[in-house]
Coordinates of N, CA, C and O in Angstrom, one line a residue:
M1 N 0.8 -1.2 0.0 CA 0.0 0.0 0.0 C 0.9 1.2 0.0 O 1.9 1.3 0.7
S2 N 0.5 2.2 -0.8 CA 1.2 3.4 -0.8 C 0.6 4.4 0.2 O -0.5 4.3 0.6
I3 N 1.4 5.4 0.6 CA 1.0 6.4 1.5 C 0.2 7.5 0.7 O 0.9 8.2 -0.1
E4 N -1.1 7.6 0.9 CA -1.9 8.5 0.0 C -2.7 9.5 0.8 O -3.2 10.4 0.3
L5 N -2.8 9.3 2.1 CA -3.7 10.1 2.9 C -2.9 11.0 3.9 O -1.8 10.7 4.3
D6 N -3.5 12.1 4.3 CA -2.9 13.0 5.2 C -2.8 12.3 6.6 O -3.5 11.3 6.9
F7 N -2.0 12.9 7.5 CA -1.8 12.3 8.8 C -2.9 12.5 9.7 O -3.7 13.5 9.6
P8 N -3.1 11.6 10.7 CA -4.1 11.9 11.8 C -3.7 12.9 12.7 O -2.5 13.3 12.7
E9 N -4.6 13.4 13.5 CA -4.3 14.5 14.5 C -4.6 14.1 15.9 O -5.5 13.3 16.1
F10 N -3.9 14.7 16.8 CA -4.1 14.6 18.3 C -4.7 15.9 18.7 O -4.0 16.9 19.0
P11 N -6.0 16.1 18.7 CA -6.6 17.4 18.9 C -6.4 18.0 20.3 O -6.5 19.2 20.4
Y12 N -6.1 17.2 21.3 CA -5.9 17.8 22.6 C -4.4 17.9 23.0 O -4.1 18.2 24.2
A13 N -3.5 17.7 22.1 CA -2.1 17.9 22.3 C -1.8 19.4 22.6 O -2.4 20.3 22.0
E14 N -1.0 19.6 23.6 CA -0.6 21.0 24.0 C 0.5 21.4 23.1 O 1.4 20.6 22.8
P15 N 0.6 22.7 22.6 CA 1.7 23.1 21.9 C 3.0 23.0 22.8 O 2.8 23.3 24.0
P16 N 4.1 22.6 22.3 CA 4.4 22.3 20.9 C 4.2 20.8 20.6 O 5.1 20.1 20.3
G17 N 3.0 20.3 20.7 CA 2.7 19.0 20.3 C 2.9 17.9 21.4 O 3.5 16.9 21.1
G18 N 2.3 18.1 22.5 CA 2.5 17.1 23.6 C 1.3 16.7 24.3 O 0.3 17.5 24.5
I19 N 1.3 15.4 24.7 CA 0.2 14.9 25.6 C 0.8 14.8 27.0 O 1.8 14.1 27.1
T20 N 0.2 15.5 28.0 CA 0.8 15.5 29.3 C -0.3 15.1 30.3 O -1.4 14.8 30.0
C21 N 0.0 15.3 31.6 CA -0.9 15.0 32.7 C -2.2 15.9 32.5 O -3.3 15.5 32.9
W22 N -2.0 17.1 31.9 CA -3.2 18.0 31.8 C -4.3 17.4 31.0 O -5.4 17.7 31.1
Q23 N -3.9 16.5 30.0 CA -4.9 15.9 29.2 C -5.6 14.6 29.8 O -6.4 14.0 29.2
K24 N -5.1 14.3 31.0 CA -5.6 13.1 31.7 C -5.6 11.8 30.8 O -6.7 11.3 30.5
P25 N -4.4 11.4 30.4 CA -4.3 10.3 29.5 C -5.0 9.0 30.0 O -5.3 8.1 29.2
W26 N -5.2 8.8 31.3 CA -5.9 7.6 31.8 C -7.3 7.6 31.4 O -7.9 6.5 31.5
N27 N -7.8 8.7 30.9 CA -9.2 8.7 30.3 C -9.1 8.4 28.8 O -10.2 8.4 28.1
G28 N -7.9 8.1 28.2 CA -7.7 7.8 26.8 C -7.2 9.1 26.1 O -7.4 10.2 26.6
V29 N -6.6 8.9 24.9 CA -6.1 10.0 24.1 C -6.8 9.8 22.8 O -6.7 8.8 22.1
L30 N -7.4 10.9 22.4 CA -8.2 11.0 21.1 C -7.3 11.2 19.9 O -6.4 12.0 19.9
V31 N -7.5 10.4 18.9 CA -6.9 10.5 17.6 C -8.0 10.7 16.5 O -9.0 10.0 16.5
V32 N -7.8 11.8 15.7 CA -8.9 12.1 14.7 C -8.4 12.2 13.3 O -7.2 12.7 13.1
V33 N -9.2 11.8 12.4 CA -8.9 11.9 11.0 C -10.0 12.9 10.5 O -11.2 12.7 10.8
D34 N -9.6 14.0 9.8 CA -10.6 15.0 9.4 C -10.4 15.3 8.0 O -9.4 15.1 7.4
R35 N -11.5 15.8 7.4 CA -11.5 16.3 6.0 C -11.2 15.2 5.0 O -10.6 15.4 4.0
I36 N -11.7 14.0 5.3 CA -11.6 12.9 4.3 C -13.1 12.5 4.0 O -13.9 12.3 4.9
P37 N -13.4 12.3 2.8 CA -14.8 11.9 2.4 C -15.1 10.4 2.6 O -14.9 9.6 1.7
F38 N -15.4 10.0 3.9 CA -15.8 8.7 4.2 C -17.2 8.4 3.8 O -18.1 9.2 3.9
K39 N -17.5 7.2 3.3 CA -18.8 6.7 2.9 C -19.3 5.7 3.9 O -18.5 4.9 4.5
T40 N -20.6 5.5 4.0 CA -21.2 4.5 4.8 C -20.6 3.1 4.4 O -20.6 2.8 3.3
G41 N -20.2 2.4 5.5 CA -19.7 1.1 5.3 C -18.1 1.0 5.2 O -17.5 0.0 5.3
D42 N -17.5 2.2 5.1 CA -16.0 2.2 5.1 C -15.5 1.8 6.4 O -16.2 1.9 7.4
E43 N -14.3 1.4 6.5 CA -13.6 1.1 7.7 C -12.3 1.9 7.8 O -11.6 1.9 6.8
V44 N -12.1 2.4 9.0 CA -10.8 3.2 9.2 C -10.1 2.4 10.4 O -10.7 2.3 11.5
T45 N -8.9 1.9 10.1 CA -8.2 1.2 11.1 C -7.0 2.1 11.6 O -6.2 2.5 10.8
F46 N -7.0 2.4 12.9 CA -6.0 3.2 13.5 C -4.9 2.3 14.0 O -5.2 1.4 14.7
H47 N -3.7 2.6 13.6 CA -2.5 1.8 14.1 C -1.7 2.7 15.0 O -1.2 3.8 14.6
I48 N -1.6 2.3 16.3 CA -1.0 3.1 17.3 C 0.2 2.4 17.9 O 0.1 1.2 18.3
T49 N 1.3 3.1 18.1 CA 2.4 2.6 18.8 C 2.8 3.6 19.8 O 3.0 4.8 19.5
V50 N 2.9 3.2 21.1 CA 3.4 4.0 22.2 C 4.9 3.6 22.4 O 5.2 2.4 22.5
C51 N 5.8 4.6 22.4 CA 7.2 4.4 22.4 C 7.8 5.0 23.7 O 7.3 6.0 24.2
S52 N 8.9 4.4 24.2 CA 9.5 4.8 25.4 C 10.6 5.9 25.1 O 11.4 6.2 26.0
D53 N 10.7 6.4 23.9 CA 11.6 7.5 23.5 C 10.9 8.5 22.7 O 9.8 8.3 22.2
A54 N 11.4 9.7 22.7 CA 10.8 10.8 22.0 C 10.7 10.7 20.5 O 9.9 11.4 19.8
T55 N 11.6 9.9 19.9 CA 11.7 9.8 18.4 C 11.0 8.6 17.8 O 11.0 8.5 16.6
G56 N 10.3 7.8 18.7 CA 9.5 6.7 18.1 C 10.3 5.5 17.7 O 9.9 4.7 16.9
Q57 N 11.5 5.3 18.3 CA 12.4 4.2 17.9 C 12.3 3.0 18.8 O 12.8 1.9 18.4
T58 N 11.7 3.2 20.0 CA 11.6 2.1 21.0 C 10.2 1.8 21.3 O 9.6 2.3 22.3
P59 N 9.5 0.9 20.6 CA 8.1 0.6 20.8 C 7.9 -0.1 22.2 O 8.7 -1.0 22.6
A60 N 6.9 0.3 22.9 CA 6.5 -0.3 24.2 C 5.2 -0.9 24.2 O 4.9 -1.9 24.9
A61 N 4.3 -0.4 23.4 CA 2.9 -1.0 23.3 C 2.3 -0.7 21.9 O 2.6 0.4 21.4
E62 N 1.5 -1.6 21.4 CA 0.9 -1.3 20.1 C -0.6 -1.8 20.2 O -0.9 -2.7 20.9
I63 N -1.4 -1.1 19.4 CA -2.8 -1.4 19.4 C -3.4 -1.0 18.1 O -2.9 0.0 17.5
R64 N -4.4 -1.7 17.6 CA -5.2 -1.3 16.4 C -6.6 -1.1 16.9 O -7.2 -1.9 17.6
G65 N -7.2 0.0 16.4 CA -8.6 0.2 16.6 C -9.4 0.5 15.3 O -8.9 1.2 14.5
V66 N -10.5 -0.1 15.2 CA -11.3 0.1 14.0 C -12.5 1.0 14.2 O -13.3 0.7 15.2
A67 N -12.7 1.9 13.3 CA -13.9 2.8 13.3 C -14.7 2.4 12.1 O -14.2 2.5 11.0
S68 N -15.9 1.9 12.3 CA -16.8 1.5 11.2 C -17.6 2.8 10.9 O -18.3 3.3 11.8
I69 N -17.6 3.2 9.7 CA -18.3 4.4 9.3 C -19.8 4.0 9.0 O -20.1 3.2 8.2
T70 N -20.7 4.6 9.8 CA -22.1 4.2 9.7 C -23.0 5.2 8.9 O -24.1 5.0 8.7
A71 N -22.4 6.4 8.5 CA -23.1 7.4 7.7 C -22.0 8.2 7.0 O -20.9 8.3 7.5
D72 N -22.3 8.7 5.8 CA -21.3 9.5 5.1 C -20.9 10.7 6.0 O -21.7 11.3 6.7
T73 N -19.6 10.9 6.1 CA -19.0 11.8 7.0 C -17.6 12.3 6.5 O -17.1 11.7 5.5
T74 N -17.0 13.3 7.1 CA -15.7 13.7 6.8 C -14.7 13.5 7.9 O -13.6 14.0 7.9
S75 N -15.1 12.7 9.0 CA -14.1 12.5 10.1 C -14.4 11.1 10.7 O -15.5 10.6 10.6
A76 N -13.3 10.7 11.3 CA -13.4 9.4 12.1 C -12.4 9.6 13.3 O -11.5 10.4 13.2
S77 N -12.7 8.9 14.3 CA -11.8 9.0 15.5 C -11.7 7.7 16.2 O -12.4 6.7 16.1
Y78 N -10.7 7.7 17.1 CA -10.4 6.5 17.9 C -9.8 7.0 19.2 O -8.9 7.9 19.2
T79 N -10.2 6.4 20.4 CA -9.6 6.8 21.6 C -8.6 5.7 22.1 O -9.0 4.6 22.3
I80 N -7.3 6.1 22.2 CA -6.3 5.2 22.6 C -6.5 4.8 24.1 O -6.6 5.7 24.9
P81 N -6.6 3.5 24.4 CA -6.9 3.2 25.8 C -5.7 3.3 26.7 O -4.6 3.2 26.3
W82 N -6.0 3.5 28.0 CA -5.0 3.6 29.0 C -4.4 2.2 29.4 O -3.2 2.0 29.2
D83 N -5.2 1.3 29.7 CA -4.7 0.0 30.2 C -4.0 -0.8 29.1 O -4.5 -1.1 28.1
G84 N -2.7 -1.1 29.4 CA -1.9 -1.9 28.5 C -1.3 -1.1 27.4 O -0.6 -1.7 26.6
V85 N -1.7 0.1 27.2 CA -1.2 0.9 26.1 C -0.5 2.2 26.6 O 0.7 2.3 26.7
L86 N -1.4 3.2 27.0 CA -0.8 4.5 27.5 C -0.1 4.3 28.8 O 0.8 5.1 29.1
D87 N -0.5 3.3 29.6 CA 0.2 3.2 30.9 C 1.5 2.4 30.8 O 2.3 2.2 31.7
A88 N 1.9 2.1 29.5 CA 3.1 1.3 29.3 C 4.4 2.1 29.4 O 5.5 1.6 29.7
V89 N 4.3 3.4 29.3 CA 5.5 4.3 29.4 C 5.2 5.5 30.3 O 4.0 6.0 30.3
T90 N 6.2 6.1 30.8 CA 6.1 7.3 31.6 C 6.4 8.5 30.7 O 5.8 9.5 30.8
E91 N 7.4 8.3 29.9 CA 7.8 9.4 29.0 C 8.2 8.8 27.7 O 8.9 7.8 27.6
G92 N 7.8 9.5 26.6 CA 8.2 9.0 25.3 C 7.4 9.7 24.2 O 7.3 10.9 24.1
S93 N 6.7 8.8 23.3 CA 6.0 9.4 22.2 C 4.9 8.4 21.8 O 4.9 7.3 22.1
I94 N 3.9 9.0 21.0 CA 2.9 8.2 20.4 C 2.9 8.4 18.9 O 2.9 9.5 18.5
I95 N 2.9 7.3 18.2 CA 2.9 7.3 16.7 C 1.5 6.8 16.3 O 1.1 5.8 16.8
A96 N 0.9 7.5 15.3 CA -0.4 7.0 14.8 C -0.4 7.1 13.3 O 0.1 8.1 12.7
F97 N -1.0 6.2 12.6 CA -1.4 6.3 11.2 C -2.6 5.5 11.1 O -3.1 4.8 12.0
Y98 N -3.3 5.6 9.9 CA -4.5 4.9 9.7 C -4.6 4.3 8.3 O -3.9 4.8 7.4
T99 N -5.4 3.3 8.1 CA -5.7 2.7 6.8 C -7.2 2.9 6.6 O -8.0 2.6 7.4
H100 N -7.6 3.4 5.4 CA -9.0 3.6 5.0 C -9.3 2.5 4.0 O -8.7 2.4 2.9
A101 N -10.2 1.6 4.4 CA -10.7 0.5 3.5 C -12.1 0.9 3.0 O -13.1 0.9 3.8
P102 N -12.3 1.4 1.8 CA -13.6 1.8 1.3 C -14.6 0.6 1.2 O -14.2 -0.5 0.9
A103 N -15.8 0.9 1.4 CA -16.9 -0.1 1.4 C -17.1 -0.7 0.0 O -17.5 -1.8 -0.2
D104 N -16.7 0.1 -1.1 CA -16.9 -0.4 -2.4 C -15.8 -1.3 -2.9 O -15.7 -1.6 -4.1
S105 N -15.0 -1.8 -2.0 CA -13.9 -2.8 -2.3 C -12.8 -2.2 -3.1 O -12.0 -3.0 -3.6
S106 N -12.7 -0.9 -3.3 CA -11.6 -0.3 -4.0 C -10.4 -0.4 -3.1 O -10.5 -0.8 -1.9
A107 N -9.2 -0.2 -3.6 CA -8.0 -0.4 -2.9 C -7.9 0.5 -1.6 O -8.2 1.7 -1.7
P108 N -7.4 -0.1 -0.5 CA -7.2 0.6 0.7 C -6.1 1.7 0.5 O -5.2 1.5 -0.3
A109 N -6.2 2.7 1.3 CA -5.1 3.7 1.3 C -4.6 3.9 2.7 O -5.3 3.7 3.7
T110 N -3.3 4.3 2.8 CA -2.7 4.4 4.1 C -2.2 5.9 4.3 O -1.8 6.5 3.3
S111 N -2.3 6.4 5.5 CA -1.9 7.7 5.8 C -0.5 7.9 6.1 O 0.2 6.9 6.4
Q112 N -0.1 9.1 6.2 CA 1.3 9.4 6.8 C 1.2 9.2 8.3 O 0.1 9.2 8.9
E113 N 2.4 9.0 8.9 CA 2.4 8.9 10.4 C 2.4 10.3 11.0 O 3.0 11.2 10.5
A114 N 1.8 10.3 12.2 CA 1.8 11.5 13.1 C 2.5 11.0 14.4 O 2.3 9.9 14.8
I115 N 3.3 11.9 14.9 CA 4.0 11.6 16.2 C 3.8 12.7 17.1 O 3.8 13.9 16.7
V116 N 3.5 12.4 18.4 CA 3.3 13.4 19.4 C 4.1 13.0 20.6 O 4.3 11.8 21.0
R117 N 4.7 14.0 21.3 CA 5.4 13.8 22.6 C 4.4 13.3 23.6 O 3.3 13.8 23.7
Y118 N 4.8 12.4 24.5 CA 4.0 11.9 25.6 C 4.7 11.9 26.9 O 5.8 11.3 26.9
S119 N 4.2 12.5 27.9 CA 4.9 12.5 29.2 C 3.9 12.5 30.3 O 2.9 13.3 30.3
R120 N 4.1 11.6 31.3 CA 3.3 11.6 32.5 C 4.1 12.1 33.7 O 3.7 12.0 34.9
Q121 N 5.3 12.7 33.4 CA 6.1 13.2 34.5 C 5.5 14.5 35.0 O 5.1 15.4 34.2
Q122 N 5.5 14.7 36.3 CA 5.0 15.9 36.9 C 6.2 16.8 37.3 O 7.3 16.2 37.6
P123 N 5.9 18.1 37.4 CA 7.0 19.0 37.8 C 7.8 18.6 39.1 O 9.0 18.8 39.1
G124 N 7.1 18.1 40.0 CA 7.7 17.7 41.3 C 8.5 16.4 41.3 O 9.0 15.9 42.3
G125 N 8.5 15.7 40.1 CA 9.2 14.4 40.0 C 8.3 13.2 40.0 O 8.7 12.1 39.8
G126 N 7.0 13.4 40.4 CA 6.1 12.2 40.4 C 5.6 11.9 39.0 O 5.9 12.6 38.0
V127 N 4.8 10.9 38.9 CA 4.2 10.4 37.7 C 2.7 10.4 37.9 O 2.2 9.9 38.8
C128 N 2.0 11.0 36.9 CA 0.5 11.1 37.0 C -0.1 9.8 36.5 O 0.5 9.1 35.7
G129 N -1.3 9.5 37.0 CA -2.0 8.4 36.6 C -3.4 8.5 37.2 O -3.8 9.5 37.8
P130 N -4.3 7.5 37.0 CA -5.7 7.6 37.5 C -5.8 7.7 39.0 O -6.9 8.2 39.4
D131 N -4.8 7.4 39.7 CA -4.9 7.4 41.2 C -4.2 8.6 41.8 O -4.2 8.8 43.0
N132 N -3.6 9.5 41.0 CA -2.8 10.6 41.5 C -2.8 11.8 40.6 O -2.7 11.7 39.4

């Protein structure tokens, strides 16, 4: 598959592109695809890798999530879960890309990768999580 689609977005990332304790990642981290003409019956598969380094070279957890398109739309989303995925690292990065499989059985297309900095470190040296 060739890379044909624009990258997904992390709409709640803080400038300059980070997911931190302020976003409460234990509630999940939203990834969104926008401005794509999806049709009823299409499937969008989100491929997520959480890495223990800032450059995405050391994978710690991976997950795939499927969004089934139930009506014509221009956006799709997936919430990256905490358990077993986001809780796998304290500091690093999240990489996301998606595959769009059209309902009409035409060839699937793959997006570019997006990477965002990820940190659960608190200023005082602690680590944030659902219990603190």
